[in-house]
Each structure stands twice: as C-alpha cells, then as structure tokens.
Amino acid sequence: MALEQYLAAKPEDIGVDSEKLKAVFARAKRDVDDGTLKSAQVAVARRGRLAGVRTFGTVQHEGRGEEVPATNDTLYAIFSCTKAIVGAATWALCEEGLLDIGERVAEIIPEFGTNGKEGITAEQVMLHIAGFPYAPFSPLDWDDRERRLQRFASWRLNWEPGTRFEYHATSAHWVLAEIIERRTGMDFRRYVRERILEPAGVDELYLGLPAELNGRVADVRHLAPPTPPPGGWGEVTPEAILAFNRPEVRAVGVPGGGGIGGAAQLALFYQALVNGGEGPSGKRILKPETIEWATQVRTREYHRVPILDYPVNRALTVVVAGDDGNMHLRGFGRTCSPRAFGHGGAGGQIGWCDPETGISVGYCTEGFLDEIQQGRRITAISSLAAQCAL
C-alpha cells in the first residue's frame, strides 16, 4: 500500500487541526528523544484519509542487532490489536447469515464440546467470558489444524462460562479462526485478507506474514527488565513476546495477537469502521448497521478486569470507551467520546476510532517497558489524538 495515496494534502482538508496533530507527533517523538523507547510510529486519520503519519528512532531487523532508521514503511508486531481485525471478519460472517452469536460453539466445532464446554456460545467467546483463558496451546501446534482440534478437545474450564471476565489472550481467537474456516471453507487468514483487509485498502496489514517481508519488521525487544504478566494476561510472558521475532511465528498469523502492520494501517483499518463500513479504497466491508450492532457493549457490570476491578465494557471482540470515568484504563485516553471503540496490544500498541468525531489512531513501537510507563503513554497519545478534529 502506498501511503501517499491516502495522505491528505493538508490535515485541514479532512477536518484535522494541524497544531493539535503536531502535538500528537511531538508526544510520540519525546519517548524516543529521551531514550525511553528506541522507535515509535503514529498515525491519525479522518474522513477515510491520513492526516499524517510519523516514525521516529531506530529499529533492528532479523536478529542482526544493527540499529537502522525506522521509517514509515517499517512494520511492527501489533499483538492484540489483531483481535479487532479478526473480530471484524466474524462480524462479516454474521452479516452474511453464516453465524449467529447465540450458537453453541460445539454445534459448529464438535471437537470443542468436551469437559464442560458444551454450552459455550460464540458470543461468550467474543466477550472473553467463556471460561477458558489459560487453555494451553503450544506454538508448535498453532499451524497444525489436526493438533488444533485435539487441543480444543483437551481444554478444560477455569470457571463457569458467563460468570466472569478474564482475558483470553490467544485461546478465544483460535476458536473464532476455526469458526471462520468451518463456515466459509477458507483458511481464516485468506478470509480475513480477502473479506476485510484488501477491501478496506490496508493490504500491508498482515495476518500471516510473507517470508520476504521479514526484513521490514522491527524486532521486538524488552527495554526494561520484563515482569510477570498482570492478572488475566497469563500467556503474555516475556518469552512469548520475543517469539514474534521468529519468521515461522510471524507466518502463522496468530488470530489473537500475531498481526503485522504499522500505525497508518491501523488508523486506516478503523476508518472503514468509523465511516459506515466504507474503507479508504472506496469499497464497503460491512454494513453500517452491522458495525453499530457489533460495537454495542454486551458485558455486564460484574464482568470486571481482574485486580484493577473496573467493568471491562466489551462489545463483540472490541472494547468500548464508556462514560463511567474509566475510558483511560481501557486505552482511549480521557478526551474521546463514550462511543469510541477499538483494541490495544501488548507493549502499548494503539488502535481505535471514535464515531462521534470520525478520528482514528494507530500507534506502534517495538519496545516493551513497565506497565506504568506504557499506560501513561497510551493515555497521553490517545487523549491528544482524540482532540484533533476541527
């Protein structure tokens, strides 16, 4: 994708304030200038076009250890920002009459219906209230469908489905990937690309990275001593994060966290969702009513984030900002509308849009820091981006 074709001549042409956009870029650049991060990439979009994209700092590629300048063509592991993209593909299934979220998963995937999982619905899986957040799944089994089905059969519940929320870092979206394949007869990666990404005009956002593109991907690195994952993120270990530097792992396209792309691609993906389903390419990926339906909060007040204890506010595979004073904890900063929705990623990747203003934002970095620094950065950049509309 040539970013230039989607770049506005000037931000004001698409109703974005140039000075406020500069503040977004300055905040992203600050972390690189002061040595907090090695690189950062950020983009803001509106009305189907990019107001601007900037990349700062240096990256390493393919384990070589050599520092090279990061550019707007640099690709990053977007981790759980991937969930919204695969989620949009499941919305498309629903729009086409191929899936009802009330269906029991075991009726679609018989192998799944064991060990108390018989009654779990597709909706519960999409909301992370299905009860199997720590279901084991070795990376060696990821791209072997027979082993995938064997794993589904062996999984046991951690708690009764529907009774609580706990983040299913990868397990839930492997189930969604299998549902896509059962209902379409297509490899889930191909379906996501052909049904969502290409029509949306973001063909350089990859679920399953082609081998020849590894030289453009920034190697993930820990810039502070890695700490154990917080409650509900048990699979997101330091070792699991670094595994995404391996070409064979990037090639799998892990549906819950293996996407590869950039800040501009994330911002443009969300433009398709915030503009009634019409992507920057002019093609429609979803009906407006499908997006409206899919982004309504479905979790209950008692579905709360472990440890921090605030309502999770989840729609179908995405998070909604909400009006309860906790939007900054959900990754949206403090200034967007309650209707804003999206999904962040490990390490502080940002991807969301706001239906009230039409603003969308993407942010990527390859550097992992502690949760406090990461949270402050997300809040600052999201807050600044949300205020860019004229």
mmCIF file of C-alpha atoms in Angstrom:
data_model
loop_
_atom_site.group_PDB
_atom_site.id
_atom_site.type_symbol
_atom_site.label_atom_id
_atom_site.label_comp_id
_atom_site.label_asym_id
_atom_site.label_seq_id
_atom_site.Cartn_x
_atom_site.Cartn_y
_atom_site.Cartn_z
ATOM 1 C CA MET A 1 0.000 0.000 0.000
ATOM 2 C CA ALA A 2 1.422 3.347 -0.995
ATOM 3 C CA LEU A 3 0.602 5.545 1.978
ATOM 4 C CA GLU A 4 0.822 8.653 -0.178
ATOM 5 C CA GLN A 5 -2.429 7.803 -1.952
ATOM 6 C CA TYR A 6 -4.302 8.015 1.352
ATOM 7 C CA LEU A 7 -2.478 11.048 2.744
ATOM 8 C CA ALA A 8 -4.356 14.327 2.803
ATOM 9 C CA ALA A 9 -2.619 17.302 1.182
ATOM 10 C CA LYS A 10 -3.007 19.078 4.491
ATOM 11 C CA PRO A 11 -4.753 17.984 7.708
ATOM 12 C CA GLU A 12 -7.373 20.720 7.481
ATOM 13 C CA ASP A 13 -8.636 19.198 4.220
ATOM 14 C CA ILE A 14 -10.088 16.353 6.281
ATOM 15 C CA GLY A 15 -11.062 18.422 9.295
ATOM 16 C CA VAL A 16 -7.964 17.849 11.411
ATOM 17 C CA ASP A 17 -6.223 20.641 13.295
ATOM 18 C CA SER A 18 -2.552 20.830 12.208
ATOM 19 C CA GLU A 19 -1.322 22.177 15.514
ATOM 20 C CA LYS A 20 -3.096 19.510 17.535
ATOM 21 C CA LEU A 21 -1.750 16.851 15.188
ATOM 22 C CA LYS A 22 1.763 18.193 15.769
ATOM 23 C CA ALA A 23 1.187 17.694 19.499
ATOM 24 C CA VAL A 24 0.430 14.003 18.875
ATOM 25 C CA PHE A 25 3.633 13.612 16.896
ATOM 26 C CA ALA A 26 5.643 15.529 19.485
ATOM 27 C CA ARG A 27 4.433 13.275 22.305
ATOM 28 C CA ALA A 28 5.382 10.154 20.352
ATOM 29 C CA LYS A 29 8.779 11.628 19.459
ATOM 30 C CA ARG A 30 9.502 12.605 23.063
ATOM 31 C CA ASP A 31 9.816 8.995 24.176
ATOM 32 C CA VAL A 32 12.451 8.385 21.508
ATOM 33 C CA ASP A 33 14.320 11.624 22.124
ATOM 34 C CA ASP A 34 14.664 10.981 25.853
ATOM 35 C CA GLY A 35 15.707 7.354 25.371
ATOM 36 C CA THR A 36 12.569 5.789 26.824
ATOM 37 C CA LEU A 37 11.909 3.990 23.528
ATOM 38 C CA LYS A 38 14.060 3.123 20.555
ATOM 39 C CA SER A 39 11.323 3.762 17.995
ATOM 40 C CA ALA A 40 7.710 4.868 17.674
ATOM 41 C CA GLN A 41 5.266 5.211 14.802
ATOM 42 C CA VAL A 42 1.961 7.087 14.995
ATOM 43 C CA ALA A 43 -0.834 7.998 12.571
ATOM 44 C CA VAL A 44 -4.118 9.897 12.769
ATOM 45 C CA ALA A 45 -6.857 9.623 10.152
ATOM 46 C CA ARG A 46 -10.267 11.105 9.396
ATOM 47 C CA ARG A 47 -12.770 11.028 6.512
ATOM 48 C CA GLY A 48 -11.071 7.998 5.011
ATOM 49 C CA ARG A 49 -7.629 9.559 4.715
ATOM 50 C CA LEU A 50 -4.492 10.001 6.768
ATOM 51 C CA ALA A 51 -3.992 13.392 8.367
ATOM 52 C CA GLY A 52 -0.401 12.389 8.963
ATOM 53 C CA VAL A 53 1.962 9.588 9.893
ATOM 54 C CA ARG A 54 5.368 9.910 11.556
ATOM 55 C CA THR A 55 8.052 7.399 12.528
ATOM 56 C CA PHE A 56 10.899 8.132 14.928
ATOM 57 C CA GLY A 57 14.056 6.404 16.089
ATOM 58 C CA THR A 58 15.852 3.213 15.138
ATOM 59 C CA VAL A 59 14.989 -0.468 14.938
ATOM 60 C CA GLN A 60 16.669 -3.812 14.480
ATOM 61 C CA HIS A 61 15.715 -6.404 11.866
ATOM 62 C CA GLU A 62 16.013 -10.187 11.679
ATOM 63 C CA GLY A 63 18.091 -10.507 14.829
ATOM 64 C CA ARG A 64 21.095 -8.730 13.350
ATOM 65 C CA GLY A 65 21.465 -6.285 16.239
ATOM 66 C CA GLU A 66 22.308 -3.414 13.913
ATOM 67 C CA GLU A 67 20.416 -0.179 14.570
ATOM 68 C CA VAL A 68 18.852 1.253 11.407
ATOM 69 C CA PRO A 69 16.486 4.211 10.985
ATOM 70 C CA ALA A 70 12.820 3.424 11.381
ATOM 71 C CA THR A 71 10.672 4.767 8.534
ATOM 72 C CA ASN A 72 7.001 4.980 7.653
ATOM 73 C CA ASP A 73 7.497 1.683 5.796
ATOM 74 C CA THR A 74 8.683 -0.109 8.938
ATOM 75 C CA LEU A 75 6.287 -2.843 10.053
ATOM 76 C CA TYR A 76 5.626 -3.810 13.667
ATOM 77 C CA ALA A 77 4.078 -6.675 15.585
ATOM 78 C CA ILE A 78 0.675 -5.248 16.558
ATOM 79 C CA PHE A 79 -0.120 -8.014 19.068
ATOM 80 C CA SER A 80 -3.720 -7.886 20.334
ATOM 81 C CA CYS A 81 -4.719 -5.065 18.018
ATOM 82 C CA THR A 82 -5.141 -8.117 15.763
ATOM 83 C CA LYS A 83 -8.254 -9.108 17.720
ATOM 84 C CA ALA A 84 -10.344 -6.301 16.235
ATOM 85 C CA ILE A 85 -9.354 -7.316 12.702
ATOM 86 C CA VAL A 86 -10.299 -10.975 13.163
ATOM 87 C CA GLY A 87 -13.345 -9.708 15.039
ATOM 88 C CA ALA A 88 -14.467 -7.710 12.008
ATOM 89 C CA ALA A 89 -14.255 -10.914 9.985
ATOM 90 C CA THR A 90 -16.638 -12.621 12.418
ATOM 91 C CA TRP A 91 -18.994 -9.642 12.117
ATOM 92 C CA ALA A 92 -18.955 -10.269 8.373
ATOM 93 C CA LEU A 93 -19.965 -13.891 8.995
ATOM 94 C CA CYS A 94 -22.930 -12.644 10.993
ATOM 95 C CA GLU A 95 -23.865 -10.111 8.318
ATOM 96 C CA GLU A 96 -23.828 -12.859 5.691
ATOM 97 C CA GLY A 97 -26.001 -15.170 7.796
ATOM 98 C CA LEU A 98 -23.157 -17.634 8.319
ATOM 99 C CA LEU A 99 -23.023 -17.204 12.102
ATOM 100 C CA ASP A 100 -25.423 -16.431 14.925
ATOM 101 C CA ILE A 101 -23.602 -15.300 18.053
ATOM 102 C CA GLY A 102 -26.066 -17.298 20.158
ATOM 103 C CA GLU A 103 -24.933 -20.551 18.550
ATOM 104 C CA ARG A 104 -23.085 -23.005 20.715
ATOM 105 C CA VAL A 105 -19.502 -23.417 19.609
ATOM 106 C CA ALA A 106 -19.783 -27.201 19.949
ATOM 107 C CA GLU A 107 -22.507 -27.202 17.300
ATOM 108 C CA ILE A 108 -20.043 -25.605 14.883
ATOM 109 C CA ILE A 109 -16.886 -27.370 16.115
ATOM 110 C CA PRO A 110 -17.907 -30.731 17.627
ATOM 111 C CA GLU A 111 -14.348 -31.335 18.861
ATOM 112 C CA PHE A 112 -14.736 -28.351 21.189
ATOM 113 C CA GLY A 113 -17.720 -29.788 23.056
ATOM 114 C CA THR A 114 -15.900 -31.590 25.878
ATOM 115 C CA ASN A 115 -15.032 -31.072 29.544
ATOM 116 C CA GLY A 116 -17.955 -28.796 30.342
ATOM 117 C CA LYS A 117 -17.551 -26.583 27.276
ATOM 118 C CA GLU A 118 -20.683 -27.891 25.569
ATOM 119 C CA GLY A 119 -22.824 -24.842 26.317
ATOM 120 C CA ILE A 120 -20.357 -22.067 25.470
ATOM 121 C CA THR A 121 -21.724 -19.685 22.848
ATOM 122 C CA ALA A 122 -19.906 -17.781 20.135
ATOM 123 C CA GLU A 123 -20.886 -14.559 21.902
ATOM 124 C CA GLN A 124 -19.247 -15.670 25.149
ATOM 125 C CA VAL A 125 -16.049 -16.439 23.244
ATOM 126 C CA MET A 126 -16.101 -12.991 21.619
ATOM 127 C CA LEU A 127 -16.598 -11.316 25.011
ATOM 128 C CA HIS A 128 -13.833 -13.229 26.862
ATOM 129 C CA ILE A 129 -16.375 -14.610 29.338
ATOM 130 C CA ALA A 130 -16.219 -18.199 28.056
ATOM 131 C CA GLY A 131 -14.169 -19.613 30.919
ATOM 132 C CA PHE A 132 -11.000 -20.970 29.270
ATOM 133 C CA PRO A 133 -8.500 -18.061 29.438
ATOM 134 C CA TYR A 134 -5.473 -20.265 30.117
ATOM 135 C CA ALA A 135 -6.225 -23.050 27.649
ATOM 136 C CA PRO A 136 -2.799 -24.445 26.697
ATOM 137 C CA PHE A 137 -1.727 -24.243 23.084
ATOM 138 C CA SER A 138 1.903 -24.852 22.163
ATOM 139 C CA PRO A 139 3.342 -22.677 19.383
ATOM 140 C CA LEU A 140 4.351 -25.910 17.670
ATOM 141 C CA ASP A 141 0.655 -26.728 17.332
ATOM 142 C CA TRP A 142 -0.544 -23.349 16.092
ATOM 143 C CA ASP A 143 -0.408 -24.051 12.377
ATOM 144 C CA ASP A 144 -1.357 -27.741 12.517
ATOM 145 C CA ARG A 145 -5.141 -27.978 12.207
ATOM 146 C CA GLU A 146 -5.355 -31.556 13.475
ATOM 147 C CA ARG A 147 -3.419 -30.623 16.601
ATOM 148 C CA ARG A 148 -5.558 -27.514 16.954
ATOM 149 C CA LEU A 149 -8.683 -29.652 17.139
ATOM 150 C CA GLN A 150 -7.010 -32.022 19.586
ATOM 151 C CA ARG A 151 -6.227 -29.061 21.797
ATOM 152 C CA PHE A 152 -9.815 -27.843 21.653
ATOM 153 C CA ALA A 153 -10.958 -31.258 22.878
ATOM 154 C CA SER A 154 -8.468 -31.309 25.748
ATOM 155 C CA TRP A 155 -9.213 -27.822 27.079
ATOM 156 C CA ARG A 156 -10.911 -27.570 30.451
ATOM 157 C CA LEU A 157 -12.777 -24.711 32.087
ATOM 158 C CA ASN A 158 -11.206 -22.405 34.653
ATOM 159 C CA TRP A 159 -14.618 -21.140 35.726
ATOM 160 C CA GLU A 160 -18.286 -21.384 34.698
ATOM 161 C CA PRO A 161 -18.908 -19.685 31.339
ATOM 162 C CA GLY A 162 -20.565 -16.299 31.579
ATOM 163 C CA THR A 163 -19.937 -15.768 35.271
ATOM 164 C CA ARG A 164 -16.869 -13.554 34.992
ATOM 165 C CA PHE A 165 -14.445 -11.857 32.609
ATOM 166 C CA GLU A 166 -10.854 -12.902 32.167
ATOM 167 C CA TYR A 167 -8.778 -12.035 29.134
ATOM 168 C CA HIS A 168 -8.378 -14.960 26.723
ATOM 169 C CA ALA A 169 -5.056 -13.853 25.235
ATOM 170 C CA THR A 170 -4.991 -16.354 22.354
ATOM 171 C CA SER A 171 -7.412 -19.207 23.057
ATOM 172 C CA ALA A 172 -10.678 -17.439 22.180
ATOM 173 C CA HIS A 173 -9.489 -16.199 18.818
ATOM 174 C CA TRP A 174 -8.220 -19.620 17.785
ATOM 175 C CA VAL A 175 -11.805 -20.745 18.263
ATOM 176 C CA LEU A 176 -13.030 -17.823 16.160
ATOM 177 C CA ALA A 177 -10.485 -18.714 13.469
ATOM 178 C CA GLU A 178 -11.849 -22.266 13.368
ATOM 179 C CA ILE A 179 -15.423 -20.949 13.172
ATOM 180 C CA ILE A 180 -14.411 -18.830 10.173
ATOM 181 C CA GLU A 181 -12.924 -21.877 8.472
ATOM 182 C CA ARG A 182 -15.932 -24.108 9.220
ATOM 183 C CA ARG A 183 -18.452 -21.579 7.954
ATOM 184 C CA THR A 184 -16.575 -20.309 4.874
ATOM 185 C CA GLY A 185 -14.468 -23.275 3.796
ATOM 186 C CA MET A 186 -11.499 -20.903 3.600
ATOM 187 C CA ASP A 187 -8.297 -20.612 5.583
ATOM 188 C CA PHE A 188 -9.027 -17.949 8.186
ATOM 189 C CA ARG A 189 -6.053 -15.838 7.076
ATOM 190 C CA ARG A 190 -7.256 -15.807 3.487
ATOM 191 C CA TYR A 191 -10.790 -14.907 4.553
ATOM 192 C CA VAL A 192 -9.611 -12.019 6.720
ATOM 193 C CA ARG A 193 -7.442 -10.688 3.896
ATOM 194 C CA GLU A 194 -9.992 -11.029 1.104
ATOM 195 C CA ARG A 195 -13.109 -10.093 3.081
ATOM 196 C CA ILE A 196 -11.734 -7.332 5.326
ATOM 197 C CA LEU A 197 -8.186 -6.106 4.739
ATOM 198 C CA GLU A 198 -7.967 -5.791 0.957
ATOM 199 C CA PRO A 199 -11.400 -4.156 0.507
ATOM 200 C CA ALA A 200 -10.531 -1.808 3.370
ATOM 201 C CA GLY A 201 -7.450 -0.702 1.448
ATOM 202 C CA VAL A 202 -4.969 -1.896 4.081
ATOM 203 C CA ASP A 203 -3.207 -4.627 2.171
ATOM 204 C CA GLU A 204 0.019 -4.071 4.127
ATOM 205 C CA LEU A 205 -1.549 -5.228 7.371
ATOM 206 C CA TYR A 206 -0.756 -8.935 7.530
ATOM 207 C CA LEU A 207 -2.222 -11.922 9.295
ATOM 208 C CA GLY A 208 0.392 -14.442 8.267
ATOM 209 C CA LEU A 209 3.477 -12.516 7.156
ATOM 210 C CA PRO A 210 5.051 -13.442 3.784
ATOM 211 C CA ALA A 211 8.646 -14.551 4.354
ATOM 212 C CA GLU A 212 10.098 -11.895 2.057
ATOM 213 C CA LEU A 213 8.764 -9.103 4.303
ATOM 214 C CA ASN A 214 10.610 -10.095 7.480
ATOM 215 C CA GLY A 215 13.325 -7.590 6.657
ATOM 216 C CA ARG A 216 10.833 -4.745 7.163
ATOM 217 C CA VAL A 217 9.594 -5.842 10.587
ATOM 218 C CA ALA A 218 11.045 -4.250 13.719
ATOM 219 C CA ASP A 219 12.375 -6.857 16.136
ATOM 220 C CA VAL A 220 10.555 -6.773 19.473
ATOM 221 C CA ARG A 221 12.786 -6.017 22.448
ATOM 222 C CA HIS A 222 12.482 -5.542 26.193
ATOM 223 C CA LEU A 223 13.815 -2.132 27.187
ATOM 224 C CA ALA A 224 13.296 -2.731 30.903
ATOM 225 C CA PRO A 225 13.551 -5.911 32.973
ATOM 226 C CA PRO A 226 10.469 -7.917 31.967
ATOM 227 C CA THR A 227 7.895 -8.516 34.670
ATOM 228 C CA PRO A 228 5.308 -11.269 35.075
ATOM 229 C CA PRO A 229 2.082 -10.547 33.177
ATOM 230 C CA PRO A 230 -0.714 -8.797 35.118
ATOM 231 C CA GLY A 231 -3.908 -10.619 36.073
ATOM 232 C CA GLY A 232 -5.720 -12.155 33.146
ATOM 233 C CA TRP A 233 -2.760 -11.939 30.758
ATOM 234 C CA GLY A 234 -1.086 -15.184 31.763
ATOM 235 C CA GLU A 235 0.040 -16.169 28.270
ATOM 236 C CA VAL A 236 1.704 -12.842 27.540
ATOM 237 C CA THR A 237 5.057 -13.807 29.025
ATOM 238 C CA PRO A 238 8.384 -12.189 28.063
ATOM 239 C CA GLU A 239 9.305 -15.355 26.192
ATOM 240 C CA ALA A 240 6.022 -15.407 24.277
ATOM 241 C CA ILE A 241 6.531 -11.796 23.236
ATOM 242 C CA LEU A 242 10.034 -12.439 21.870
ATOM 243 C CA ALA A 243 8.741 -15.430 19.914
ATOM 244 C CA PHE A 244 7.214 -12.930 17.493
ATOM 245 C CA ASN A 245 10.720 -12.167 16.242
ATOM 246 C CA ARG A 246 10.772 -15.622 14.659
ATOM 247 C CA PRO A 247 9.737 -15.740 10.974
ATOM 248 C CA GLU A 248 7.898 -19.024 11.452
ATOM 249 C CA VAL A 249 5.762 -17.489 14.206
ATOM 250 C CA ARG A 250 5.013 -14.369 12.174
ATOM 251 C CA ALA A 251 3.980 -16.617 9.282
ATOM 252 C CA VAL A 252 1.309 -18.336 11.383
ATOM 253 C CA GLY A 253 -0.816 -15.225 11.822
ATOM 254 C CA VAL A 254 -1.912 -15.970 15.393
ATOM 255 C CA PRO A 255 -5.508 -14.662 15.309
ATOM 256 C CA GLY A 256 -5.405 -13.248 18.824
ATOM 257 C CA GLY A 257 -2.117 -11.390 18.530
ATOM 258 C CA GLY A 258 0.017 -12.200 15.506
ATOM 259 C CA GLY A 259 -0.815 -9.366 13.116
ATOM 260 C CA ILE A 260 1.988 -7.387 11.485
ATOM 261 C CA GLY A 261 1.464 -3.859 10.212
ATOM 262 C CA GLY A 262 2.014 -0.228 11.005
ATOM 263 C CA ALA A 263 0.341 2.743 12.612
ATOM 264 C CA ALA A 264 -1.054 4.022 9.312
ATOM 265 C CA GLN A 265 -2.568 0.638 8.502
ATOM 266 C CA LEU A 266 -4.268 0.521 11.901
ATOM 267 C CA ALA A 267 -5.633 4.047 11.541
ATOM 268 C CA LEU A 268 -6.961 3.288 8.060
ATOM 269 C CA PHE A 269 -8.495 -0.028 9.114
ATOM 270 C CA TYR A 270 -10.518 1.833 11.727
ATOM 271 C CA GLN A 271 -11.529 4.433 9.148
ATOM 272 C CA ALA A 272 -13.516 1.692 7.434
ATOM 273 C CA LEU A 273 -15.346 1.022 10.696
ATOM 274 C CA VAL A 274 -15.929 4.642 11.664
ATOM 275 C CA ASN A 275 -17.202 5.594 8.191
ATOM 276 C CA GLY A 276 -20.103 3.180 7.977
ATOM 277 C CA GLY A 277 -18.127 0.249 6.648
ATOM 278 C CA GLU A 278 -16.593 2.014 3.653
ATOM 279 C CA GLY A 279 -12.827 1.766 3.523
ATOM 280 C CA PRO A 280 -10.331 4.319 2.219
ATOM 281 C CA SER A 281 -10.293 2.375 -1.060
ATOM 282 C CA GLY A 282 -13.965 3.247 -1.581
ATOM 283 C CA LYS A 283 -15.068 -0.368 -1.134
ATOM 284 C CA ARG A 284 -17.527 -1.390 1.580
ATOM 285 C CA ILE A 285 -16.505 -4.134 4.012
ATOM 286 C CA LEU A 286 -19.528 -4.088 6.321
ATOM 287 C CA LYS A 287 -22.953 -2.510 6.539
ATOM 288 C CA PRO A 288 -23.316 0.431 8.938
ATOM 289 C CA GLU A 289 -25.947 -1.432 10.940
ATOM 290 C CA THR A 290 -23.585 -4.392 11.365
ATOM 291 C CA ILE A 291 -20.903 -2.157 12.866
ATOM 292 C CA GLU A 292 -23.426 -0.435 15.121
ATOM 293 C CA TRP A 293 -24.728 -3.809 16.331
ATOM 294 C CA ALA A 294 -21.258 -5.305 16.847
ATOM 295 C CA THR A 295 -19.920 -2.366 18.857
ATOM 296 C CA GLN A 296 -22.653 -2.256 21.485
ATOM 297 C CA VAL A 297 -21.461 -3.149 24.990
ATOM 298 C CA ARG A 298 -22.616 -6.656 25.896
ATOM 299 C CA THR A 299 -20.697 -7.434 29.061
ATOM 300 C CA ARG A 300 -22.356 -6.776 32.415
ATOM 301 C CA GLU A 301 -21.222 -4.634 35.313
ATOM 302 C CA TYR A 302 -19.991 -7.732 37.126
ATOM 303 C CA HIS A 303 -17.678 -8.599 34.204
ATOM 304 C CA ARG A 304 -14.711 -6.733 35.640
ATOM 305 C CA VAL A 305 -11.000 -6.530 34.909
ATOM 306 C CA PRO A 306 -9.148 -8.669 37.460
ATOM 307 C CA ILE A 307 -7.075 -6.867 40.114
ATOM 308 C CA LEU A 308 -7.926 -3.354 38.872
ATOM 309 C CA ASP A 309 -11.634 -4.140 39.322
ATOM 310 C CA TYR A 310 -13.427 -1.926 36.811
ATOM 311 C CA PRO A 311 -16.097 -3.002 34.277
ATOM 312 C CA VAL A 312 -14.483 -4.350 31.129
ATOM 313 C CA ASN A 313 -17.032 -2.730 28.761
ATOM 314 C CA ARG A 314 -16.660 -5.168 25.882
ATOM 315 C CA ALA A 315 -18.563 -5.398 22.644
ATOM 316 C CA LEU A 316 -18.041 -8.230 20.126
ATOM 317 C CA THR A 317 -14.220 -8.582 20.133
ATOM 318 C CA VAL A 318 -13.596 -4.872 20.789
ATOM 319 C CA VAL A 319 -13.525 -2.607 23.846
ATOM 320 C CA VAL A 320 -15.786 0.448 24.163
ATOM 321 C CA ALA A 321 -14.576 3.615 25.931
ATOM 322 C CA GLY A 322 -17.709 4.154 28.040
ATOM 323 C CA ASP A 323 -18.844 7.049 30.197
ATOM 324 C CA ASP A 324 -18.008 5.722 33.662
ATOM 325 C CA GLY A 325 -14.693 7.540 34.100
ATOM 326 C CA ASN A 326 -12.591 4.503 33.161
ATOM 327 C CA MET A 327 -12.002 5.115 29.457
ATOM 328 C CA HIS A 328 -8.308 5.898 30.085
ATOM 329 C CA LEU A 329 -7.890 2.496 31.724
ATOM 330 C CA ARG A 330 -9.343 0.921 28.580
ATOM 331 C CA GLY A 331 -6.765 2.581 26.317
ATOM 332 C CA PHE A 332 -8.744 5.553 24.982
ATOM 333 C CA GLY A 333 -7.215 8.423 26.913
ATOM 334 C CA ARG A 334 -9.512 10.917 28.621
ATOM 335 C CA THR A 335 -10.980 13.028 25.810
ATOM 336 C CA CYS A 336 -12.737 10.777 23.296
ATOM 337 C CA SER A 337 -16.467 10.127 23.257
ATOM 338 C CA PRO A 338 -18.008 7.218 25.195
ATOM 339 C CA ARG A 339 -18.740 5.521 21.848
ATOM 340 C CA ALA A 340 -15.091 5.164 20.835
ATOM 341 C CA PHE A 341 -14.086 1.535 20.287
ATOM 342 C CA GLY A 342 -11.005 -0.466 19.416
ATOM 343 C CA HIS A 343 -8.401 -2.802 20.833
ATOM 344 C CA GLY A 344 -4.875 -2.215 22.076
ATOM 345 C CA GLY A 345 -1.941 -4.563 22.030
ATOM 346 C CA ALA A 346 0.841 -5.769 24.297
ATOM 347 C CA GLY A 347 3.668 -3.291 24.580
ATOM 348 C CA GLY A 348 1.368 -0.325 24.169
ATOM 349 C CA GLN A 349 0.152 -0.630 20.586
ATOM 350 C CA ILE A 350 -2.900 1.562 19.994
ATOM 351 C CA GLY A 351 -5.799 1.172 17.572
ATOM 352 C CA TRP A 352 -9.217 2.797 17.943
ATOM 353 C CA CYS A 353 -11.768 5.086 16.344
ATOM 354 C CA ASP A 354 -14.418 7.499 17.588
ATOM 355 C CA PRO A 355 -17.800 7.532 15.797
ATOM 356 C CA GLU A 356 -18.570 10.966 17.238
ATOM 357 C CA THR A 357 -15.590 12.714 15.619
ATOM 358 C CA GLY A 358 -14.507 10.304 12.870
ATOM 359 C CA ILE A 359 -10.973 10.275 14.253
ATOM 360 C CA SER A 360 -8.956 7.057 14.215
ATOM 361 C CA VAL A 361 -5.468 6.496 15.517
ATOM 362 C CA GLY A 362 -2.732 3.908 15.246
ATOM 363 C CA TYR A 363 0.452 3.713 17.284
ATOM 364 C CA CYS A 364 3.236 1.111 17.221
ATOM 365 C CA THR A 365 6.525 0.513 18.953
ATOM 366 C CA GLU A 366 8.812 -2.481 19.260
ATOM 367 C CA GLY A 367 9.947 -1.629 22.790
ATOM 368 C CA PHE A 368 8.446 -3.153 25.909
ATOM 369 C CA LEU A 369 8.518 -1.152 29.152
ATOM 370 C CA ASP A 370 6.809 -1.479 32.505
ATOM 371 C CA GLU A 371 3.019 -1.211 32.721
ATOM 372 C CA ILE A 372 3.043 2.231 34.365
ATOM 373 C CA GLN A 373 5.127 3.923 31.651
ATOM 374 C CA GLN A 374 3.151 2.145 28.970
ATOM 375 C CA GLY A 375 -0.184 3.218 30.454
ATOM 376 C CA ARG A 376 0.857 6.856 30.737
ATOM 377 C CA ARG A 377 1.987 6.891 27.115
ATOM 378 C CA ILE A 378 -1.246 5.341 25.849
ATOM 379 C CA THR A 379 -3.330 7.818 27.837
ATOM 380 C CA ALA A 380 -1.320 10.816 26.607
ATOM 381 C CA ILE A 381 -1.249 9.907 22.919
ATOM 382 C CA SER A 382 -4.878 8.788 22.813
ATOM 383 C CA SER A 383 -6.015 11.935 24.615
ATOM 384 C CA LEU A 384 -4.144 14.181 22.199
ATOM 385 C CA ALA A 385 -5.330 12.276 19.120
ATOM 386 C CA ALA A 386 -8.965 12.423 20.230
ATOM 387 C CA GLN A 387 -8.840 16.224 20.216
ATOM 388 C CA CYS A 388 -7.514 16.623 16.670
ATOM 389 C CA ALA A 389 -10.861 17.134 14.934
ATOM 390 C CA LEU A 390 -11.702 20.710 13.952
#
